[in-house]
Short mmCIF file of C-alpha atoms and ligand atoms in Angstrom, two decimals:
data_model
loop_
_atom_site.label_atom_id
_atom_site.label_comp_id
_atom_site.label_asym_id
_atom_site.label_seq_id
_atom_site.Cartn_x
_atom_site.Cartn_y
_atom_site.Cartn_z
CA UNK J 1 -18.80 -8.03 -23.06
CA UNK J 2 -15.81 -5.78 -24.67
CA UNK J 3 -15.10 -4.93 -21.08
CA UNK J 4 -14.47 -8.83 -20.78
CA UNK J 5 -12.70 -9.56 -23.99
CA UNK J 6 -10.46 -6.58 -23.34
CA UNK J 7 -9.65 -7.93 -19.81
CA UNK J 8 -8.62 -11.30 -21.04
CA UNK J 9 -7.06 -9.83 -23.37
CA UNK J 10 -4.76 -7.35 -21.65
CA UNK J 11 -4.17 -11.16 -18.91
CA UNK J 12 -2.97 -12.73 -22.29
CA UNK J 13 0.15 -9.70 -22.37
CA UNK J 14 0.84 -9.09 -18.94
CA UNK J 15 0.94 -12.94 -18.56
CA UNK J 16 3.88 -12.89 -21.04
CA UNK J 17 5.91 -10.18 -19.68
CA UNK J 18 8.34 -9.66 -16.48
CA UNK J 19 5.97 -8.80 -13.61
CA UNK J 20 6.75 -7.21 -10.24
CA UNK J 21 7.30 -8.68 -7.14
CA UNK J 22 5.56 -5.78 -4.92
CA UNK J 23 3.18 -3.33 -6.39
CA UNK J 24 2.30 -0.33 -3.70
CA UNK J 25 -0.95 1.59 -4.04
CA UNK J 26 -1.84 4.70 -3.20
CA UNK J 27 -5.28 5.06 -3.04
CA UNK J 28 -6.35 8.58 -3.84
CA UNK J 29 -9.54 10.28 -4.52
CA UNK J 30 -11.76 8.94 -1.98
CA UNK J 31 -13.82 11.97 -1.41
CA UNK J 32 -13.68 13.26 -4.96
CA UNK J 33 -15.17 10.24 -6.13
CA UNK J 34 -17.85 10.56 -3.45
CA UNK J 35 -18.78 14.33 -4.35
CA UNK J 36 -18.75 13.44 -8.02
CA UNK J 37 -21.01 10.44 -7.56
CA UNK J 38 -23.52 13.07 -5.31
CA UNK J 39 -23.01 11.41 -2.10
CA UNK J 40 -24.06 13.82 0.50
CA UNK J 41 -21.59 12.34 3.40
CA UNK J 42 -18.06 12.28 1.24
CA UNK J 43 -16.96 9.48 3.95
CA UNK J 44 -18.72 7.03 1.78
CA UNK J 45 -15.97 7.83 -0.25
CA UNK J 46 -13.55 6.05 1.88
CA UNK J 47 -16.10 2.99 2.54
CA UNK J 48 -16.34 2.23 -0.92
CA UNK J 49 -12.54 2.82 -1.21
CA UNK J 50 -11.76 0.08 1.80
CA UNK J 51 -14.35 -2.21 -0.20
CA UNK J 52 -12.61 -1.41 -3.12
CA UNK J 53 -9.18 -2.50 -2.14
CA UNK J 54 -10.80 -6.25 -0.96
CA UNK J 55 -11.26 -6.01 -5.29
CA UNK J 56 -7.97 -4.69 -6.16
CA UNK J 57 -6.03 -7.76 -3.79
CA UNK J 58 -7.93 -10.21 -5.92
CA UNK J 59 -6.76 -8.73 -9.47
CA UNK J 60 -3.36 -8.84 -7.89
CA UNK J 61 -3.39 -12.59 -6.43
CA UNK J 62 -5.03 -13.32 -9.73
CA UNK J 63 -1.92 -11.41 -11.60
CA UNK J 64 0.50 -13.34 -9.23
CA UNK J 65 1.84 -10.26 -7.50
CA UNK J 66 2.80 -11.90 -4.37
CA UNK J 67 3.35 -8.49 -2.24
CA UNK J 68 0.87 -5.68 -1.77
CA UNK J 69 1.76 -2.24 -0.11
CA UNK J 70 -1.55 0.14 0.16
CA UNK J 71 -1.27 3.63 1.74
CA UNK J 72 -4.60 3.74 3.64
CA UNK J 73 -3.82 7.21 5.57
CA UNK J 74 -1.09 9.13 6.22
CA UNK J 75 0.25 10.44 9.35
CA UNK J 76 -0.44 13.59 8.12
CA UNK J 77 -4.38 12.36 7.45
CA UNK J 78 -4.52 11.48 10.58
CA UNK J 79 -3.47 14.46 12.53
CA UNK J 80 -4.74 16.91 10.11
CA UNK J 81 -8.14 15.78 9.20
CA UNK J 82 -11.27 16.61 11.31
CA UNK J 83 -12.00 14.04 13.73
CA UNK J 84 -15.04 13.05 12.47
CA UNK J 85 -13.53 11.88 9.51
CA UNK J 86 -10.48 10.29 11.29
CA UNK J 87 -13.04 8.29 13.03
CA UNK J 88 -14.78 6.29 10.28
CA UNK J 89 -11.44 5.88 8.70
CA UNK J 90 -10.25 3.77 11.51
CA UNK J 91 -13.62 2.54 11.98
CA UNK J 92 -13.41 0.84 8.04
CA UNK J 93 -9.30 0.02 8.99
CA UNK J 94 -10.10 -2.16 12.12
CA UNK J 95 -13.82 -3.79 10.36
CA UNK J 96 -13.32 -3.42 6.40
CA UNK J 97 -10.01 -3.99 5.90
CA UNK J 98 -8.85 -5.71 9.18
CA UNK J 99 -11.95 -8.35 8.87
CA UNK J 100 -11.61 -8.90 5.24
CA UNK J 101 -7.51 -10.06 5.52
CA UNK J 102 -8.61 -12.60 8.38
CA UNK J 103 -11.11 -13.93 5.88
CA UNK J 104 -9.26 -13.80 2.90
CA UNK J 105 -6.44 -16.55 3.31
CA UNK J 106 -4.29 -15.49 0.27
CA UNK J 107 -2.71 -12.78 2.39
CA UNK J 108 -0.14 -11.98 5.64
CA UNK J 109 -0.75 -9.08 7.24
CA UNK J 110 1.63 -6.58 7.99
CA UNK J 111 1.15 -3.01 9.35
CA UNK J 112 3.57 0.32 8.02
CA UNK J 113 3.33 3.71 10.41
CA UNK J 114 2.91 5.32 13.83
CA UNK J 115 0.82 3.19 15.46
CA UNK J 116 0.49 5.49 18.77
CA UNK J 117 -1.31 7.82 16.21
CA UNK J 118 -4.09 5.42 15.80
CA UNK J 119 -7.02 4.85 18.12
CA UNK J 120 -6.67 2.17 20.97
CA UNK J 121 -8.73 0.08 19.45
CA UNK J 122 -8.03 0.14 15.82
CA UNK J 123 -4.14 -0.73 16.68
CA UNK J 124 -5.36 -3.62 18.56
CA UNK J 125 -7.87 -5.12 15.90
CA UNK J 126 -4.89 -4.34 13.37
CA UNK J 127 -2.23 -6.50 15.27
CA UNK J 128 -4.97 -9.01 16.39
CA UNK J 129 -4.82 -9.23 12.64
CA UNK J 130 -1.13 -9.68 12.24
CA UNK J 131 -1.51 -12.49 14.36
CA UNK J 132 -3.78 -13.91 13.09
CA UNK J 133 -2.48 -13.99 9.29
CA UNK J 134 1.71 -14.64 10.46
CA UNK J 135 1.32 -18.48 10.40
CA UNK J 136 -0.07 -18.55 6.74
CA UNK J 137 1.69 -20.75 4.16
CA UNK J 138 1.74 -20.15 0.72
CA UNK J 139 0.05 -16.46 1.86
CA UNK J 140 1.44 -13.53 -0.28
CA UNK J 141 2.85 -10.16 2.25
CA UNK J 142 -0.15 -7.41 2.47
CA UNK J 143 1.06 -4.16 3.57
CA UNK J 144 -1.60 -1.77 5.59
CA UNK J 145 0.13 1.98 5.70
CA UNK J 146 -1.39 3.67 8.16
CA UNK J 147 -0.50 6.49 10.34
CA UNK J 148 2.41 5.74 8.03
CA UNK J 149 5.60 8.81 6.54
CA UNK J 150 8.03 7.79 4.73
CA UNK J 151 10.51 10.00 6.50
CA UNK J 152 9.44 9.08 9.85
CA UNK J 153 9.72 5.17 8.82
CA UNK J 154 13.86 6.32 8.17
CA UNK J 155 14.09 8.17 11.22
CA UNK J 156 12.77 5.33 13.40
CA UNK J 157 14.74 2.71 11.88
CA UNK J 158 17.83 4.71 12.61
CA UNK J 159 16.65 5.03 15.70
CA UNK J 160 15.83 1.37 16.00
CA UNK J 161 19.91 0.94 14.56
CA UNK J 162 20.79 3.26 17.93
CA UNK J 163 18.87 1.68 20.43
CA UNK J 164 20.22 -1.67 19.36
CA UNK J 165 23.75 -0.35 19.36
CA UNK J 166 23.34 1.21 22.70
CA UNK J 167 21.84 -2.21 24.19
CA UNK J 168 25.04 -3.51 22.75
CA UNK J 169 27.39 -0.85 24.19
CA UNK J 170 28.76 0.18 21.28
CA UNK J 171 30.60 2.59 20.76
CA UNK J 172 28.65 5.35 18.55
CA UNK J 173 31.77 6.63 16.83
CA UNK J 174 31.97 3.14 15.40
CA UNK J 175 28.27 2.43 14.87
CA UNK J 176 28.43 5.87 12.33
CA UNK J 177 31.30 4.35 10.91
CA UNK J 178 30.32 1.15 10.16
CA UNK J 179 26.30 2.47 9.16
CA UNK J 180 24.94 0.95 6.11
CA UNK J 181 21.96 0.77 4.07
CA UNK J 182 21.25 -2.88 5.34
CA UNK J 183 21.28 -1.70 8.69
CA UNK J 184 18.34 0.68 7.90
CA UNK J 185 16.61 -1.64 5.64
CA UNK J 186 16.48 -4.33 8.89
CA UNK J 187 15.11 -1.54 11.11
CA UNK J 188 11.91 -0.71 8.63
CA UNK J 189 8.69 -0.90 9.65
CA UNK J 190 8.39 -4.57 7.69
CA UNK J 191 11.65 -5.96 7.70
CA UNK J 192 12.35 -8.42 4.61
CA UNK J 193 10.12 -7.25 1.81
CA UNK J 194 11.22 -6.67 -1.22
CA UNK J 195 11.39 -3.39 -2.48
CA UNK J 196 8.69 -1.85 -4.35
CA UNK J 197 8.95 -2.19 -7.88
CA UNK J 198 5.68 -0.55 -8.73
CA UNK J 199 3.76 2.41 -7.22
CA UNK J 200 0.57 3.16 -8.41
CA UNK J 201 -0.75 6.42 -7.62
CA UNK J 202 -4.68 7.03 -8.46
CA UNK J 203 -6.89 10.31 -8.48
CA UNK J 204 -4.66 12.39 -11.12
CA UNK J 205 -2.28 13.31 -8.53
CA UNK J 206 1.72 13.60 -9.81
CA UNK J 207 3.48 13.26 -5.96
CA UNK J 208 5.01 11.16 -4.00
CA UNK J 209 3.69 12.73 -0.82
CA UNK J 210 6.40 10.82 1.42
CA UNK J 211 5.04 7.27 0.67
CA UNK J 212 7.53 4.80 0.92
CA UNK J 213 10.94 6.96 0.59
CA UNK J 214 13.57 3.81 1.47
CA UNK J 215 11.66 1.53 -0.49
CA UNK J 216 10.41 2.81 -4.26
CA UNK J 217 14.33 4.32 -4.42
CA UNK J 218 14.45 2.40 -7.92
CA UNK J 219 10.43 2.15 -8.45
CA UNK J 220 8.56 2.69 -11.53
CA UNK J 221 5.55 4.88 -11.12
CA UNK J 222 2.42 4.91 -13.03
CA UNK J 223 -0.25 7.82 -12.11
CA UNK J 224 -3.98 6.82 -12.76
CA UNK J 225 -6.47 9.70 -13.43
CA UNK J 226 -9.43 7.37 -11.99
CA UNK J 227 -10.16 8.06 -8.46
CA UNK J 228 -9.64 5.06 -6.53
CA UNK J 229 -13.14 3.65 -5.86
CA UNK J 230 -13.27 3.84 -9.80
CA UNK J 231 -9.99 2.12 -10.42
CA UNK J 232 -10.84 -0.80 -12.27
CA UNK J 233 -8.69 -4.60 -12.72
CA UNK J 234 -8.12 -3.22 -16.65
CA UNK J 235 -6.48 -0.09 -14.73
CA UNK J 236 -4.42 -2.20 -12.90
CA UNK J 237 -3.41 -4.87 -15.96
CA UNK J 238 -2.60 -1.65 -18.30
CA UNK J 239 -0.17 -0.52 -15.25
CA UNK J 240 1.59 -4.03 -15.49
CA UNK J 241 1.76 -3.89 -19.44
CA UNK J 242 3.81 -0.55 -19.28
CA UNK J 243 5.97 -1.62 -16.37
CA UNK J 244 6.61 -5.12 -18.17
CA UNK J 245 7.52 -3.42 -21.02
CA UNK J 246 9.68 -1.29 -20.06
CA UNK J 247 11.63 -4.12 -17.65
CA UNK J 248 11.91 -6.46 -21.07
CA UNK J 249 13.30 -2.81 -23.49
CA UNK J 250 15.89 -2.26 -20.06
CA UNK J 251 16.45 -6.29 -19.24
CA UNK J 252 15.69 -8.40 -22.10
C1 IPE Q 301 -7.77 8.91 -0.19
O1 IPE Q 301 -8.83 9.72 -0.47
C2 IPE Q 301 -7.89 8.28 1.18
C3 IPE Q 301 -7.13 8.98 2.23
C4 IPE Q 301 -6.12 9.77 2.02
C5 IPE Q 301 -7.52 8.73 3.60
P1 IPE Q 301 -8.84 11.25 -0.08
O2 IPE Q 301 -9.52 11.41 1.24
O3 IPE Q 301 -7.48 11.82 -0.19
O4 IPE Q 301 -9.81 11.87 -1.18
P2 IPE Q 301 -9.55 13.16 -2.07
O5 IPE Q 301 -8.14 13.05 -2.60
O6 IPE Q 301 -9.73 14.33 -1.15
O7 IPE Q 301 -10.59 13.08 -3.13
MG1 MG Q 302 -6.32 12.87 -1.51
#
């Protein structure tokens, strides 16, 4: 009931102030939230954390945010984690998460990362899903990172700038010289986003961890001690109050 009246409440503000035009997530804390809450397999963790982002795109459409970036495992997850583990997360990417964006109209798919470090089958049912969502009108951009470093995104768009110069034959003392940032920017993963003007970073944890390097340049972040299954819509509408008013003190 004061949960509710809060809610509206905090709506009511964020309604009234500048709002961003792509929030990222990272969603952290999967498998702390799972031993806290006693689970004795901590990979329920991540199921209720793919549920829980189905949640968190609705309190966003609902908010108007119109582009979605969430960081659902790093290449580093993927290469370091035991495969067990690796496993159900691409399990929940190509069923939870790939199912629920074919369902849910409001959204485009897009996929961020190494996709030779995923599965066979979970790249497939993730650009079966791409496919699926391109043609929607009126659809906001959702962002699935997976497999995904930021570094490696810059590294392969310069190398996407090379091979296209090379097709070209140009030369490459020119193709340094004339390098700029809009060349990268057209080479990135998803081409024509906007930038990220908010990162939110659940689960306590103050780092970057080589999310999204080319593309939160000029973000505000906002860290969330929640873990993310426990991340609630008030957590999100309190992280659009601060940003908003900070954009309407710095751009009136
Ligand atoms: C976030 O939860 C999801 C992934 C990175 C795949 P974690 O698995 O990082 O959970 P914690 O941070 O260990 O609690
Ligand atoms: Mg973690």
């Amino acid at each position: 009931m004061i949960y509710g009246l809060y809610k509206r409440s905090l709506r009511r503000q964020v309604a009234k102030l500048p709002q961003p035009k792509h929030v990222a997530i990272v969603m952290d804390g999967n498998r702390r939230w799972a031993r806290q809450a006693g689970l004795s397999d901590v990979r329920l963790g991540h199921r209720f954390g793919a549920q829980h982002l189905e949640q968190f795109l609705t309190w966003c459409a609902g908010a108007g945010i119109t582009c979605v970036t969430a960081w659902v495992a790093s290449a580093d997850n993927i290469s370091r984690r035991d495969s067990a583990e690796v496993d159900y997360l691409m399990q929940l990417a190509e069923t939870v998460i790939a199912d629920h964006v074919r369902r849910d109209h409001r959204w485009r798919l897009h996929v961020a990362g190494q996709l030779d470090l995923l599965p066979d089958s979970t790249a497939r049912a993730l650009k079966e899903a791409v496919e699926a969502t391109r043609d929607r009108v009126n659809a906001g951009d959702l962002t699935i990172a997976i497999g995904y470093s930021g570094r490696l995104e810059v590294v392969d768009a310069l190398r996407g700038v090379l091979d296209e110069a090379a097709a070209s034959g140009r030369d490459l003392t020119d193709v340094a010289a004339e390098l700029t940032e809009d060349d990268i920017t057209r080479h990135l993963y998803v081409p024509g986003l906007p930038d990220a003007d908010l990162v939110i970073r659940t689960s306590g944890e103050l780092r970057m961890s080589d999310f999204l390097l080319w593309q939160a340049t000029h973000s505000d972040i906002e860290f969330c001690d929640l873990y993310w299954p426990a991340f609630r819509e008030i957590d999100l509408l309190r992280a659009l109050r601060t940003y908003g008013r900070r954009k309407a003190l710095t751009h009136p």
